[in-house]
Amino acid sequence: METHNVEKDILDNQQLIWDLQLNLDLVLNENTQLAKKIDLESLIPFINFIQKSERIFIIATGRSGFAMRSTAMRLMHLGLVVYFVGETTTPAIQKGDLLISASGSGTTATIVRVAEKAILAGAEVVALTTNLSSSLAKLANHVVLIPAAEKEDHGGAKSKQYAGSLFEQFLLLLMDAVFQSLWKLDETPAEELWKRHANLE
């Protein structure tokens, strides 16, 4: 009986390893395919907005929020003045500032309201979304379309992953690519960027 259980455990573990490899391949392949669908020209105005803005404000919620917090950190490393909306020390947005808003559906109420307030204050708004006809996209000065599945798209046509996983993953990858391009334009050595890295850790 004990031998049978050990053999079963080995088979179960082997199956789990196969599943993990298949799922890792799925995640990587979906992101690779999505990267081929991005209109790279749409990123040029986005980069121009970042370069010309006095301060940058970022808004996203949930898992997208975690991805965009990573972006905020990288932009800070470039020496830009960056705030994540909702943090206690985030000041008032004003003319000359940029709001980068990320929402898969483009209908997240909090994000739409923040975009409306930013526009009223005279700031520019860039939207990262899957939905060009959404409220957020219609408000924005510029839209970067990420043609991934929305959270409630359960059909599996655009992604076999759960909910908005592909959008959230690709958001991190895309914004890292934007950072890399900004860094190349900036030409600041990595050693100088590192001096801005958090040292209260």
CSV table of C-alpha atoms in Angstrom, one decimal:
chain,number,residue,atom,x,y,z
A,1,MET,CA,0.0,0.0,0.0
A,2,GLU,CA,2.8,2.4,0.9
A,3,THR,CA,4.7,1.6,-2.3
A,4,HIS,CA,1.5,2.3,-4.3
A,5,ASN,CA,1.1,5.7,-2.6
A,6,VAL,CA,4.8,6.6,-3.4
A,7,GLU,CA,4.3,5.6,-7.0
A,8,LYS,CA,1.1,7.7,-7.2
A,9,ASP,CA,2.8,10.7,-5.7
A,10,ILE,CA,5.6,10.4,-8.3
A,11,LEU,CA,3.1,10.3,-11.1
A,12,ASP,CA,1.2,13.2,-9.7
A,13,ASN,CA,4.3,15.3,-9.3
A,14,GLN,CA,5.4,14.4,-12.8
A,15,GLN,CA,2.0,15.5,-14.1
A,16,LEU,CA,2.2,18.7,-12.2
A,17,ILE,CA,5.7,19.4,-13.7
A,18,TRP,CA,4.3,18.9,-17.2
A,19,ASP,CA,1.4,21.2,-16.4
A,20,LEU,CA,3.7,23.9,-15.1
A,21,GLN,CA,5.8,23.7,-18.2
A,22,LEU,CA,2.8,23.9,-20.5
A,23,ASN,CA,1.4,26.9,-18.5
A,24,LEU,CA,4.8,28.7,-18.5
A,25,ASP,CA,4.9,28.2,-22.3
A,26,LEU,CA,1.3,29.5,-22.6
A,27,VAL,CA,2.1,32.7,-20.7
A,28,LEU,CA,5.3,33.4,-22.6
A,29,ASN,CA,3.7,32.5,-26.0
A,30,GLU,CA,0.7,34.7,-25.4
A,31,ASN,CA,2.9,37.7,-24.5
A,32,THR,CA,5.1,37.1,-27.5
A,33,GLN,CA,2.1,37.0,-29.8
A,34,LEU,CA,0.6,40.1,-28.3
A,35,ALA,CA,3.9,42.0,-28.7
A,36,LYS,CA,3.6,41.4,-32.5
A,37,LYS,CA,0.1,43.0,-32.5
A,38,ILE,CA,1.1,46.3,-30.8
A,39,ASP,CA,1.2,49.4,-32.9
A,40,LEU,CA,4.6,50.6,-32.0
A,41,GLU,CA,4.0,54.0,-33.7
A,42,SER,CA,1.4,54.6,-31.0
A,43,LEU,CA,4.1,54.6,-28.4
A,44,ILE,CA,6.0,57.5,-30.0
A,45,PRO,CA,3.5,60.2,-28.9
A,46,PHE,CA,3.3,58.4,-25.5
A,47,ILE,CA,7.1,58.8,-25.1
A,48,ASN,CA,6.9,62.4,-26.2
A,49,PHE,CA,4.2,63.1,-23.6
A,50,ILE,CA,6.5,61.6,-20.9
A,51,GLN,CA,9.5,63.6,-22.0
A,52,LYS,CA,7.7,67.0,-22.1
A,53,SER,CA,5.7,66.7,-18.9
A,54,GLU,CA,6.8,68.5,-15.8
A,55,ARG,CA,5.4,65.7,-13.5
A,56,ILE,CA,4.0,62.3,-14.2
A,57,PHE,CA,1.0,60.8,-12.3
A,58,ILE,CA,0.1,57.1,-12.7
A,59,ILE,CA,-3.2,55.5,-12.0
A,60,ALA,CA,-4.2,51.8,-12.2
A,61,THR,CA,-5.9,49.4,-9.8
A,62,GLY,CA,-5.6,45.7,-8.8
A,63,ARG,CA,-2.8,43.7,-10.6
A,64,SER,CA,-2.5,46.4,-13.2
A,65,GLY,CA,-1.6,48.7,-10.3
A,66,PHE,CA,1.3,46.5,-9.3
A,67,ALA,CA,2.6,46.6,-12.8
A,68,MET,CA,2.3,50.4,-13.0
A,69,ARG,CA,4.0,50.8,-9.7
A,70,SER,CA,7.0,49.1,-11.2
A,71,THR,CA,6.8,51.7,-14.0
A,72,ALA,CA,6.7,54.5,-11.5
A,73,MET,CA,9.9,53.2,-10.0
A,74,ARG,CA,11.7,53.0,-13.3
A,75,LEU,CA,10.7,56.5,-14.4
A,76,MET,CA,11.9,57.7,-11.0
A,77,HIS,CA,15.3,56.1,-11.8
A,78,LEU,CA,15.4,58.3,-14.9
A,79,GLY,CA,15.2,61.3,-12.6
A,80,LEU,CA,11.5,62.1,-13.5
A,81,VAL,CA,9.1,63.4,-10.9
A,82,VAL,CA,6.6,60.6,-10.6
A,83,TYR,CA,3.6,60.0,-8.3
A,84,PHE,CA,1.2,57.1,-8.0
A,85,VAL,CA,-2.3,58.3,-7.5
A,86,GLY,CA,-3.8,57.4,-4.1
A,87,GLU,CA,-0.6,57.6,-2.2
A,88,THR,CA,-0.6,59.9,0.8
A,89,THR,CA,2.1,62.2,-0.6
A,90,THR,CA,0.6,62.6,-4.1
A,91,PRO,CA,0.1,66.3,-4.7
A,92,ALA,CA,-2.5,68.1,-6.9
A,93,ILE,CA,-2.2,67.5,-10.6
A,94,GLN,CA,-2.0,70.7,-12.8
A,95,LYS,CA,-1.4,72.0,-16.3
A,96,GLY,CA,1.9,70.7,-17.6
A,97,ASP,CA,1.5,67.3,-15.9
A,98,LEU,CA,0.8,63.9,-17.4
A,99,LEU,CA,-1.6,61.3,-16.1
A,100,ILE,CA,-0.8,57.7,-17.3
A,101,SER,CA,-4.0,55.7,-16.8
A,102,ALA,CA,-4.1,51.9,-17.3
A,103,SER,CA,-7.4,50.0,-17.4
A,104,GLY,CA,-8.0,46.8,-19.4
A,105,SER,CA,-11.7,47.6,-19.8
A,106,GLY,CA,-11.3,51.3,-19.8
A,107,THR,CA,-14.4,51.6,-17.6
A,108,THR,CA,-13.0,51.3,-14.1
A,109,ALA,CA,-15.0,54.0,-12.3
A,110,THR,CA,-12.1,55.2,-10.2
A,111,ILE,CA,-9.7,55.6,-13.1
A,112,VAL,CA,-12.3,57.3,-15.3
A,113,ARG,CA,-13.1,59.8,-12.5
A,114,VAL,CA,-9.4,60.5,-12.0
A,115,ALA,CA,-8.9,61.1,-15.7
A,116,GLU,CA,-11.8,63.5,-15.8
A,117,LYS,CA,-10.3,65.5,-12.8
A,118,ALA,CA,-6.9,65.5,-14.5
A,119,ILE,CA,-8.4,67.0,-17.7
A,120,LEU,CA,-10.3,69.6,-15.7
A,121,ALA,CA,-7.0,70.6,-14.0
A,122,GLY,CA,-5.4,71.1,-17.5
A,123,ALA,CA,-3.2,68.0,-17.4
A,124,GLU,CA,-2.7,65.6,-20.4
A,125,VAL,CA,-4.0,62.0,-20.2
A,126,VAL,CA,-2.6,58.9,-21.8
A,127,ALA,CA,-4.7,55.7,-21.6
A,128,LEU,CA,-3.4,52.1,-21.8
A,129,THR,CA,-6.4,49.9,-22.5
A,130,THR,CA,-7.9,47.0,-24.5
A,131,ASN,CA,-11.0,49.0,-25.4
A,132,LEU,CA,-10.8,52.0,-27.8
A,133,SER,CA,-14.6,52.7,-27.4
A,134,SER,CA,-14.4,52.9,-23.6
A,135,SER,CA,-15.0,56.0,-21.5
A,136,LEU,CA,-11.3,56.2,-20.6
A,137,ALA,CA,-10.2,56.0,-24.2
A,138,LYS,CA,-12.6,58.7,-25.2
A,139,LEU,CA,-11.3,61.0,-22.5
A,140,ALA,CA,-7.6,60.5,-23.2
A,141,ASN,CA,-5.4,62.8,-25.2
A,142,HIS,CA,-3.7,59.7,-26.5
A,143,VAL,CA,-4.5,56.0,-26.4
A,144,VAL,CA,-2.2,53.0,-26.5
A,145,LEU,CA,-4.2,50.0,-27.5
A,146,ILE,CA,-3.2,46.6,-25.9
A,147,PRO,CA,-5.3,44.1,-27.7
A,148,ALA,CA,-5.5,41.6,-24.9
A,149,ALA,CA,-8.6,40.0,-23.3
A,150,GLU,CA,-10.6,42.0,-20.8
A,151,LYS,CA,-11.2,40.6,-17.3
A,152,GLU,CA,-14.8,39.5,-18.2
A,153,ASP,CA,-13.9,38.0,-21.5
A,154,HIS,CA,-14.1,34.3,-20.6
A,155,GLY,CA,-14.3,32.9,-24.1
A,156,GLY,CA,-10.6,32.2,-24.5
A,157,ALA,CA,-10.4,33.7,-28.0
A,158,LYS,CA,-7.7,36.2,-27.0
A,159,SER,CA,-6.2,34.5,-24.0
A,160,LYS,CA,-6.5,31.1,-22.3
A,161,GLN,CA,-5.3,32.7,-19.1
A,162,TYR,CA,-7.7,33.7,-16.3
A,163,ALA,CA,-9.4,37.1,-16.3
A,164,GLY,CA,-7.1,40.0,-17.3
A,165,SER,CA,-3.8,38.2,-16.7
A,166,LEU,CA,-2.4,38.8,-20.2
A,167,PHE,CA,-3.2,42.5,-20.1
A,168,GLU,CA,-1.6,42.8,-16.7
A,169,GLN,CA,1.5,40.8,-17.6
A,170,PHE,CA,2.0,42.7,-20.9
A,171,LEU,CA,1.5,46.0,-19.2
A,172,LEU,CA,4.7,45.4,-17.2
A,173,LEU,CA,6.6,44.2,-20.2
A,174,LEU,CA,5.5,47.1,-22.5
A,175,MET,CA,6.3,49.7,-19.9
A,176,ASP,CA,9.7,48.2,-19.3
A,177,ALA,CA,10.3,48.5,-23.1
A,178,VAL,CA,9.2,52.1,-22.9
A,179,PHE,CA,11.6,52.7,-20.1
A,180,GLN,CA,14.4,51.1,-22.0
A,181,SER,CA,13.8,53.5,-25.0
A,182,LEU,CA,13.5,56.5,-22.7
A,183,TRP,CA,16.8,55.5,-21.0
A,184,LYS,CA,18.6,55.2,-24.4
A,185,LEU,CA,17.3,58.7,-25.3
A,186,ASP,CA,18.4,60.0,-21.9
A,187,GLU,CA,21.9,58.5,-22.1
A,188,THR,CA,22.4,58.6,-18.4
A,189,PRO,CA,24.8,55.8,-17.3
A,190,ALA,CA,23.4,52.9,-15.3
A,191,GLU,CA,25.6,54.0,-12.4
A,192,GLU,CA,23.9,57.3,-12.2
A,193,LEU,CA,20.4,55.8,-12.3
A,194,TRP,CA,21.5,53.4,-9.5
A,195,LYS,CA,22.2,56.4,-7.2
A,196,ARG,CA,18.5,57.1,-7.3
A,197,HIS,CA,17.5,53.6,-6.2
A,198,ALA,CA,15.9,53.2,-2.8
A,199,ASN,CA,18.5,52.9,-0.1
A,200,LEU,CA,16.1,52.7,2.8
A,201,GLU,CA,15.6,48.9,2.4
